[in-house]
């Protein structure tokens, strides 16, 4: 029996023609025709003022940290249940992390605890739409407005998902996307910064271009380009943009494939989950999710370990996810404490992600589902 992988990066088809086209054009560095096409598609499909491709979501988060002009001692609130980059990008530029716990249902930042974490030094809250299910944005935006703090969306999971009919990525002043090979739309390594406050656009272009006003120069707005601000090299090569362009053009098909995979798991595992005290994903009716992943919550860490081992014995790769940032080595150095985020710490032990990729077919899924059904929680 073949190994069933956890992830399998998808190729739509036109990626390599586009890459060849980019090479034939003689423009392989950043911001050529394919980057521009990607920007336009992201701006139109998501509905943001400006999209800028970056070399990763981590780098888009770093750009947003630079745009906030953080001062030493400024605090940034993040959910403890997220990828390291969500907070590391801000800590890198001097922020103090403040760890928020998550909701039991969506596993998103618990907006009911948010106000208690805000101090006069709070500058931003970075929300993560876990598994592409929207955070409670009405409450979060209201709290942020009242306390004069900015919201940044780490939307690595949530491209094309909506909250109450509005696209994720359009709520915060900025949002970040990932096109890492494990994400819905991918080019190996890549990302984007989405900007919803036009005041940030010009400086974002400068930061992305090594602190120079090169973008204005190329638009003919200045007659030479020079060093005008801090910055780094955050723009991807046209080869990556060409690959990504083919993926973005096929986004409707990709999302439909993932939707099928998600519902097949959901329908076929429901009875087994109910019989075995296993919790299935919860998607509020006003959230249209992005079908980024399918997870299960086993009753305990011991059950989760046995479950992953059982699947592994049958050559099926299932994996756990984030470790609580508040209890991590660096998190504790920065003021986090174990026990501070009890829901995160419990969920981190219980959660398992099933194999999930665009081309996962029903026959393969049947093998996974049958194997899961043999596993009994006792
Ligand atoms: C994948 C991911 C990132 C990092 O993305 P890169 O493009 O690899 O830098 C950041 N945040 C979240 C929530 C992610 O899932």
CSV table of C-alpha atoms and ligand atoms in Angstrom, one decimal:
chain,number,residue,atom,x,y,z
A,1,UNK,CA,0.0,0.0,0.0
A,2,UNK,CA,1.3,3.5,-0.9
A,3,UNK,CA,1.9,6.1,1.7
A,4,UNK,CA,-0.8,8.7,1.9
A,5,UNK,CA,0.9,11.9,2.3
A,6,UNK,CA,-0.3,14.8,4.5
A,7,UNK,CA,0.2,17.4,1.8
A,8,UNK,CA,0.8,17.2,-1.9
A,9,UNK,CA,1.5,20.5,-3.7
A,10,UNK,CA,-0.8,21.0,-6.7
A,11,UNK,CA,0.2,22.1,-10.2
A,12,UNK,CA,-2.7,23.5,-12.3
A,13,UNK,CA,-0.9,23.2,-15.7
A,14,UNK,CA,0.0,26.6,-17.1
A,15,UNK,CA,2.7,27.3,-14.4
A,16,UNK,CA,5.6,26.2,-16.5
A,17,UNK,CA,4.5,28.0,-19.7
A,18,UNK,CA,4.2,31.2,-17.7
A,19,UNK,CA,7.7,30.7,-16.2
A,20,UNK,CA,9.1,30.1,-19.7
A,21,UNK,CA,7.3,33.3,-20.9
A,22,UNK,CA,8.8,35.3,-18.1
A,23,UNK,CA,12.3,34.0,-19.1
A,24,UNK,CA,11.6,34.8,-22.7
A,25,UNK,CA,10.6,38.3,-21.8
A,26,UNK,CA,14.1,38.7,-20.2
A,27,UNK,CA,12.6,40.0,-16.9
A,28,UNK,CA,13.1,37.6,-14.1
A,29,UNK,CA,13.6,39.9,-11.1
A,30,UNK,CA,10.6,41.2,-9.3
A,31,UNK,CA,7.6,43.4,-10.3
A,32,UNK,CA,7.3,42.3,-14.0
A,33,UNK,CA,4.1,41.4,-15.8
A,34,UNK,CA,3.3,38.3,-13.8
A,35,UNK,CA,3.7,40.1,-10.5
A,36,UNK,CA,1.4,42.8,-11.8
A,37,UNK,CA,-1.2,40.2,-12.9
A,38,UNK,CA,-1.0,38.6,-9.4
A,39,UNK,CA,-1.5,42.0,-7.7
A,40,UNK,CA,-4.5,42.8,-9.9
A,41,UNK,CA,-6.1,39.4,-9.2
A,42,UNK,CA,-5.6,39.6,-5.5
A,43,UNK,CA,-7.0,43.2,-5.4
A,44,UNK,CA,-10.1,42.2,-7.4
A,45,UNK,CA,-10.8,38.8,-5.9
A,46,UNK,CA,-10.3,39.9,-2.3
A,47,UNK,CA,-11.4,43.5,-2.7
A,48,UNK,CA,-8.4,45.4,-1.2
A,49,UNK,CA,-6.9,48.7,-2.2
A,50,UNK,CA,-3.4,47.3,-2.8
A,51,UNK,CA,-1.8,43.9,-2.9
A,52,UNK,CA,2.0,43.5,-2.9
A,53,UNK,CA,3.6,40.1,-3.5
A,54,UNK,CA,6.3,39.2,-1.0
A,55,UNK,CA,8.7,36.4,-0.6
A,56,UNK,CA,6.6,34.9,2.3
A,57,UNK,CA,3.8,35.6,4.7
A,58,UNK,CA,6.5,36.0,7.3
A,59,UNK,CA,8.0,38.8,5.3
A,60,UNK,CA,4.6,40.4,4.7
A,61,UNK,CA,4.2,40.4,8.5
A,62,UNK,CA,7.6,42.0,8.9
A,63,UNK,CA,6.6,44.7,6.5
A,64,UNK,CA,3.4,45.3,8.5
A,65,UNK,CA,5.6,45.6,11.6
A,66,UNK,CA,7.9,48.1,9.9
A,67,UNK,CA,4.8,50.1,8.7
A,68,UNK,CA,3.6,50.4,12.3
A,69,UNK,CA,6.8,52.1,13.4
A,70,UNK,CA,7.0,50.1,16.6
A,71,UNK,CA,8.8,51.7,19.6
A,72,UNK,CA,10.5,49.7,22.3
A,73,UNK,CA,8.0,48.5,24.8
A,74,UNK,CA,5.0,48.6,22.3
A,75,UNK,CA,2.8,45.6,22.8
A,76,UNK,CA,1.3,43.4,20.1
A,77,UNK,CA,-1.5,41.0,21.0
A,78,UNK,CA,-1.6,37.6,19.3
A,79,UNK,CA,-3.4,34.3,19.8
A,80,UNK,CA,-1.1,31.8,21.5
A,81,UNK,CA,-2.4,29.2,19.0
A,82,UNK,CA,-0.6,30.2,15.8
A,83,UNK,CA,2.5,29.9,13.8
A,84,UNK,CA,5.7,31.5,15.2
A,85,UNK,CA,5.9,34.2,12.5
A,86,UNK,CA,2.6,35.8,13.5
A,87,UNK,CA,4.4,37.3,16.5
A,88,UNK,CA,8.1,36.8,15.7
A,89,UNK,CA,7.8,39.4,12.9
A,90,UNK,CA,6.8,42.0,15.4
A,91,UNK,CA,9.2,40.9,18.1
A,92,UNK,CA,12.0,41.3,15.5
A,93,UNK,CA,11.3,45.0,15.4
A,94,UNK,CA,11.0,45.5,19.2
A,95,UNK,CA,7.5,44.6,20.1
A,96,UNK,CA,6.5,42.8,23.4
A,97,UNK,CA,4.2,39.9,22.7
A,98,UNK,CA,1.0,39.6,24.6
A,99,UNK,CA,-0.6,36.1,24.3
A,100,UNK,CA,-4.4,35.7,24.0
A,101,UNK,CA,-6.2,32.5,24.5
A,102,UNK,CA,-8.6,31.1,21.8
A,103,UNK,CA,-12.3,30.2,21.6
A,104,UNK,CA,-13.3,26.6,22.2
A,105,UNK,CA,-15.4,26.5,19.0
A,106,UNK,CA,-13.5,28.1,16.2
A,107,UNK,CA,-10.0,28.0,17.9
A,108,UNK,CA,-9.7,31.7,16.9
A,109,UNK,CA,-8.5,34.4,19.3
A,110,UNK,CA,-11.0,34.8,22.1
A,111,UNK,CA,-12.4,38.3,21.6
A,112,UNK,CA,-14.0,38.2,25.0
A,113,UNK,CA,-10.6,38.3,26.7
A,114,UNK,CA,-9.2,41.0,24.3
A,115,UNK,CA,-10.1,44.0,26.3
A,116,UNK,CA,-8.4,42.7,29.5
A,117,UNK,CA,-5.1,42.4,27.6
A,118,UNK,CA,-5.1,46.0,26.3
A,119,UNK,CA,-2.7,48.5,28.0
A,120,UNK,CA,-1.7,52.0,27.1
A,121,UNK,CA,1.3,50.4,25.3
A,122,UNK,CA,-0.9,48.2,23.0
A,123,UNK,CA,-0.4,49.1,19.4
A,124,UNK,CA,-1.9,46.2,17.4
A,125,UNK,CA,-3.8,43.0,17.6
A,126,UNK,CA,-2.8,40.4,15.0
A,127,UNK,CA,-5.7,38.0,14.4
A,128,UNK,CA,-5.4,34.6,12.7
A,129,UNK,CA,-8.4,33.1,11.0
A,130,UNK,CA,-7.6,29.5,12.0
A,131,UNK,CA,-8.4,26.9,9.3
A,132,UNK,CA,-9.8,29.7,7.3
A,133,UNK,CA,-12.8,30.3,9.5
A,134,UNK,CA,-13.3,34.0,10.3
A,135,UNK,CA,-12.6,35.4,13.8
A,136,UNK,CA,-15.4,37.4,15.5
A,137,UNK,CA,-14.5,40.5,13.5
A,138,UNK,CA,-17.5,42.6,14.5
A,139,UNK,CA,-16.5,42.5,18.2
A,140,UNK,CA,-12.7,42.7,17.4
A,141,UNK,CA,-13.0,45.8,15.1
A,142,UNK,CA,-15.3,47.5,17.7
A,143,UNK,CA,-12.8,46.9,20.5
A,144,UNK,CA,-9.9,48.1,18.3
A,145,UNK,CA,-11.7,51.3,17.3
A,146,UNK,CA,-12.5,52.1,20.9
A,147,UNK,CA,-9.0,51.6,22.1
A,148,UNK,CA,-7.3,53.1,19.1
A,149,UNK,CA,-5.3,50.1,18.2
A,150,UNK,CA,-4.8,48.6,14.7
A,151,UNK,CA,-5.9,45.2,13.5
A,152,UNK,CA,-3.7,43.1,11.3
A,153,UNK,CA,-5.0,39.9,9.8
A,154,UNK,CA,-2.6,37.0,9.4
A,155,UNK,CA,-4.8,35.5,6.7
A,156,UNK,CA,-2.5,32.7,5.7
A,157,UNK,CA,-5.3,30.1,6.0
A,158,UNK,CA,-8.2,32.3,5.0
A,159,UNK,CA,-7.8,33.4,1.4
A,160,UNK,CA,-11.3,33.6,-0.2
A,161,UNK,CA,-13.2,33.0,3.0
A,162,UNK,CA,-15.8,35.4,4.3
A,163,UNK,CA,-17.2,36.6,7.6
A,164,UNK,CA,-20.8,37.9,7.4
A,165,UNK,CA,-20.4,38.1,3.6
A,166,UNK,CA,-17.2,40.2,3.7
A,167,UNK,CA,-13.9,38.8,2.5
A,168,UNK,CA,-11.3,38.0,5.2
A,169,UNK,CA,-8.3,40.2,4.5
A,170,UNK,CA,-10.5,43.3,4.2
A,171,UNK,CA,-11.0,44.0,7.9
A,172,UNK,CA,-7.6,45.0,9.2
A,173,UNK,CA,-5.5,48.0,8.1
A,174,UNK,CA,-3.3,45.2,6.6
A,175,UNK,CA,-3.6,41.5,6.0
A,176,UNK,CA,-0.9,38.9,5.1
A,177,UNK,CA,-1.2,35.9,2.8
A,178,UNK,CA,1.0,32.9,2.4
A,179,UNK,CA,1.7,31.0,-0.8
A,180,UNK,CA,3.8,28.3,0.9
A,181,UNK,CA,3.3,24.9,-0.7
A,182,UNK,CA,1.1,23.8,2.2
A,183,UNK,CA,-1.4,26.6,1.5
A,184,UNK,CA,-4.5,26.6,-0.8
A,185,UNK,CA,-2.8,28.7,-3.5
A,186,UNK,CA,0.9,28.2,-3.6
A,187,UNK,CA,4.2,28.8,-5.4
A,188,UNK,CA,6.5,26.9,-3.1
A,189,UNK,CA,7.5,29.9,-1.0
A,190,UNK,CA,5.6,33.2,-1.3
A,191,UNK,CA,3.3,35.7,0.3
A,192,UNK,CA,1.5,38.9,-0.1
A,193,UNK,CA,0.7,42.0,1.9
A,194,UNK,CA,-2.8,43.3,1.4
A,195,UNK,CA,-3.4,47.0,2.3
A,196,UNK,CA,-6.8,48.5,3.2
A,197,UNK,CA,-5.6,51.9,4.4
A,198,UNK,CA,-4.2,53.8,1.4
A,199,UNK,CA,-2.0,55.9,3.8
A,200,UNK,CA,0.3,52.8,4.0
A,201,UNK,CA,0.7,52.1,0.3
A,202,UNK,CA,3.6,54.4,-0.6
A,203,UNK,CA,5.7,53.5,2.4
A,204,UNK,CA,5.0,49.8,1.9
A,205,UNK,CA,6.4,50.0,-1.7
A,206,UNK,CA,9.5,51.7,-0.3
A,207,UNK,CA,10.0,49.1,2.5
A,208,UNK,CA,9.6,46.3,0.0
A,209,UNK,CA,12.2,47.8,-2.4
A,210,UNK,CA,15.1,48.0,0.1
A,211,UNK,CA,14.1,51.4,1.4
A,212,UNK,CA,14.2,53.1,-2.0
A,213,UNK,CA,11.6,54.9,-4.0
A,214,UNK,CA,12.1,52.6,-7.0
A,215,UNK,CA,8.4,52.0,-7.5
A,216,UNK,CA,7.8,55.7,-8.0
A,217,UNK,CA,10.7,55.9,-10.3
A,218,UNK,CA,9.3,53.1,-12.5
A,219,UNK,CA,6.0,54.9,-12.7
A,220,UNK,CA,7.8,58.1,-13.8
A,221,UNK,CA,6.8,60.0,-10.7
A,222,UNK,CA,10.5,60.8,-9.8
A,223,UNK,CA,13.4,61.1,-12.2
A,224,UNK,CA,15.9,59.1,-10.1
A,225,UNK,CA,15.6,56.6,-7.3
A,226,UNK,CA,17.4,56.8,-4.0
A,227,UNK,CA,17.5,55.6,-0.4
A,228,UNK,CA,14.5,57.3,1.4
A,229,UNK,CA,13.6,55.0,4.3
A,230,UNK,CA,14.4,51.7,6.0
A,231,UNK,CA,13.5,48.6,4.1
A,232,UNK,CA,14.6,45.2,2.9
A,233,UNK,CA,14.2,43.0,-0.1
A,234,UNK,CA,10.7,41.6,0.1
A,235,UNK,CA,9.7,41.2,-3.5
A,236,UNK,CA,9.7,37.7,-5.2
A,237,UNK,CA,11.2,36.8,-8.5
A,238,UNK,CA,9.0,36.7,-11.6
A,239,UNK,CA,9.5,33.0,-11.8
A,240,UNK,CA,7.6,32.6,-8.5
A,241,UNK,CA,5.0,35.2,-9.6
A,242,UNK,CA,4.5,33.3,-12.9
A,243,UNK,CA,3.9,30.1,-11.1
A,244,UNK,CA,1.5,31.8,-8.7
A,245,UNK,CA,-0.3,33.5,-11.5
A,246,UNK,CA,-1.5,30.2,-12.9
A,247,UNK,CA,-2.7,29.2,-9.4
A,248,UNK,CA,-4.6,32.4,-8.8
A,249,UNK,CA,-6.3,32.1,-12.2
A,250,UNK,CA,-7.5,28.7,-11.2
A,251,UNK,CA,-8.6,29.7,-7.7
A,252,UNK,CA,-12.3,28.8,-8.1
A,253,UNK,CA,-11.5,25.3,-9.3
A,254,UNK,CA,-8.9,24.8,-6.5
A,255,UNK,CA,-11.4,26.0,-3.9
A,256,UNK,CA,-14.1,23.6,-5.3
A,257,UNK,CA,-11.7,20.7,-5.1
A,258,UNK,CA,-10.9,21.5,-1.5
A,259,UNK,CA,-14.5,22.0,-0.6
A,260,UNK,CA,-15.3,18.4,-1.8
A,261,UNK,CA,-12.4,16.9,0.2
A,262,UNK,CA,-13.6,18.8,3.3
A,263,UNK,CA,-17.2,17.7,3.1
A,264,UNK,CA,-16.4,14.1,2.3
A,265,UNK,CA,-14.5,13.9,5.6
A,266,UNK,CA,-17.2,15.8,7.5
A,267,UNK,CA,-20.1,13.6,6.2
A,268,UNK,CA,-18.3,10.3,6.6
A,269,UNK,CA,-16.7,10.9,10.0
A,270,UNK,CA,-19.7,12.3,11.8
A,271,UNK,CA,-21.0,9.1,13.3
A,272,UNK,CA,-17.6,7.8,14.3
A,273,UNK,CA,-16.8,11.2,16.0
A,274,UNK,CA,-20.1,11.2,17.9
A,275,UNK,CA,-19.5,7.6,19.2
A,276,UNK,CA,-15.9,8.4,20.2
A,277,UNK,CA,-16.0,11.8,21.9
A,278,UNK,CA,-14.1,13.3,19.0
A,279,UNK,CA,-14.9,16.9,18.2
A,280,UNK,CA,-15.3,17.9,14.5
A,281,UNK,CA,-14.6,21.4,13.2
A,282,UNK,CA,-17.1,24.1,14.0
A,283,UNK,CA,-17.9,26.7,11.4
A,284,UNK,CA,-20.4,29.4,12.4
A,285,UNK,CA,-23.3,29.8,9.9
A,286,UNK,CA,-22.1,33.4,9.1
A,287,UNK,CA,-18.6,32.2,8.1
A,288,UNK,CA,-17.9,30.8,4.7
A,289,UNK,CA,-14.6,29.0,5.3
A,290,UNK,CA,-11.6,28.6,2.9
A,291,UNK,CA,-11.3,24.8,3.2
A,292,UNK,CA,-7.7,25.1,4.3
A,293,UNK,CA,-7.6,22.0,6.5
A,294,UNK,CA,-9.6,19.3,8.2
A,295,UNK,CA,-8.9,18.7,11.9
A,296,UNK,CA,-10.2,16.6,14.7
A,297,UNK,CA,-10.0,17.0,18.4
A,298,UNK,CA,-9.3,13.8,20.3
A,299,UNK,CA,-10.3,13.6,24.0
A,300,UNK,CA,-6.7,13.6,25.3
A,301,UNK,CA,-3.0,13.8,24.3
A,302,UNK,CA,-2.7,10.0,24.8
A,303,UNK,CA,-5.7,9.4,22.5
A,304,UNK,CA,-4.2,11.8,19.9
A,305,UNK,CA,-0.8,10.1,20.0
A,306,UNK,CA,-2.4,6.6,19.7
A,307,UNK,CA,-4.5,7.9,16.8
A,308,UNK,CA,-1.6,9.3,14.8
A,309,UNK,CA,0.3,6.0,15.5
A,310,UNK,CA,-2.6,4.0,14.3
A,311,UNK,CA,-2.8,5.9,11.0
A,312,UNK,CA,0.9,5.8,10.7
A,313,UNK,CA,0.8,2.0,11.0
A,314,UNK,CA,-1.5,2.0,8.0
A,315,UNK,CA,0.8,4.3,6.1
A,316,UNK,CA,-1.3,7.4,6.5
A,317,UNK,CA,0.3,10.6,7.5
A,318,UNK,CA,-1.6,12.8,10.0
A,319,UNK,CA,0.0,15.6,11.9
A,320,UNK,CA,-0.6,17.8,15.0
A,321,UNK,CA,-0.3,21.5,14.8
A,322,UNK,CA,0.8,24.6,16.8
A,323,UNK,CA,2.4,24.4,20.2
A,324,UNK,CA,1.3,27.2,22.6
A,325,UNK,CA,3.5,30.2,22.0
A,326,UNK,CA,3.0,31.4,25.6
A,327,UNK,CA,4.7,28.2,26.9
A,328,UNK,CA,7.5,28.1,24.2
A,329,UNK,CA,11.1,28.8,25.1
A,330,UNK,CA,11.1,32.2,23.4
A,331,UNK,CA,7.6,33.0,24.5
A,332,UNK,CA,8.5,32.5,28.2
A,333,UNK,CA,11.6,34.7,27.7
A,334,UNK,CA,9.3,37.4,26.5
A,335,UNK,CA,7.0,37.2,29.5
A,336,UNK,CA,4.7,34.3,28.6
A,337,UNK,CA,3.8,31.7,31.2
A,338,UNK,CA,2.7,28.1,31.0
A,339,UNK,CA,-1.0,27.9,32.1
A,340,UNK,CA,-1.8,31.3,30.8
A,341,UNK,CA,-3.8,30.1,27.8
A,342,UNK,CA,-5.6,27.0,29.0
A,343,UNK,CA,-7.8,26.4,25.9
A,344,UNK,CA,-4.7,26.8,23.6
A,345,UNK,CA,-2.7,24.4,25.8
A,346,UNK,CA,-5.5,21.8,25.8
A,347,UNK,CA,-6.3,22.1,22.1
A,348,UNK,CA,-2.7,21.9,21.1
A,349,UNK,CA,-2.6,18.4,22.8
A,350,UNK,CA,-5.8,17.2,21.2
A,351,UNK,CA,-5.7,18.4,17.6
A,352,UNK,CA,-4.8,16.3,14.6
A,353,UNK,CA,-4.9,17.3,11.0
A,354,UNK,CA,-5.9,14.7,8.4
A,355,UNK,CA,-4.3,14.4,4.9
A,356,UNK,CA,-5.7,17.3,2.9
A,357,UNK,CA,-4.8,18.4,-0.6
A,358,UNK,CA,-6.5,19.3,-3.8
A,359,UNK,CA,-6.2,16.0,-5.6
A,360,UNK,CA,-7.1,13.8,-2.7
A,361,UNK,CA,-9.6,11.5,-4.4
A,362,UNK,CA,-12.6,9.7,-2.8
A,363,UNK,CA,-11.0,6.3,-3.1
A,364,UNK,CA,-8.0,7.4,-1.1
A,365,UNK,CA,-10.2,9.3,1.3
A,366,UNK,CA,-12.2,6.0,1.8
A,367,UNK,CA,-9.0,4.3,2.9
A,368,UNK,CA,-8.3,7.0,5.4
A,369,UNK,CA,-11.9,7.1,6.7
A,370,UNK,CA,-12.1,3.3,7.1
A,371,UNK,CA,-8.8,3.3,9.0
A,372,UNK,CA,-10.1,6.1,11.3
A,373,UNK,CA,-13.3,4.1,11.9
A,374,UNK,CA,-11.3,1.2,13.2
A,375,UNK,CA,-9.9,3.5,15.9
A,376,UNK,CA,-12.0,3.4,19.1
A,377,UNK,CA,-11.6,5.8,21.9
A,378,UNK,CA,-11.9,3.9,25.2
B,1,LIG,C1,2.0,29.3,6.9
B,1,LIG,C2,1.7,30.4,7.9
B,1,LIG,C3,2.6,31.5,8.1
B,1,LIG,C4,3.9,31.6,7.5
B,1,LIG,O1,3.8,31.6,6.1
B,1,LIG,P1,5.2,31.7,5.2
B,1,LIG,O2,4.7,32.1,3.9
B,1,LIG,O3,5.8,30.3,5.3
B,1,LIG,O4,6.1,32.7,5.9
B,1,LIG,C5,2.2,32.5,9.0
B,1,LIG,N1,1.1,32.4,9.7
B,1,LIG,C6,0.2,31.4,9.6
B,1,LIG,C7,-1.1,31.4,10.4
B,1,LIG,C8,0.5,30.3,8.7
B,1,LIG,O5,-0.3,29.3,8.6
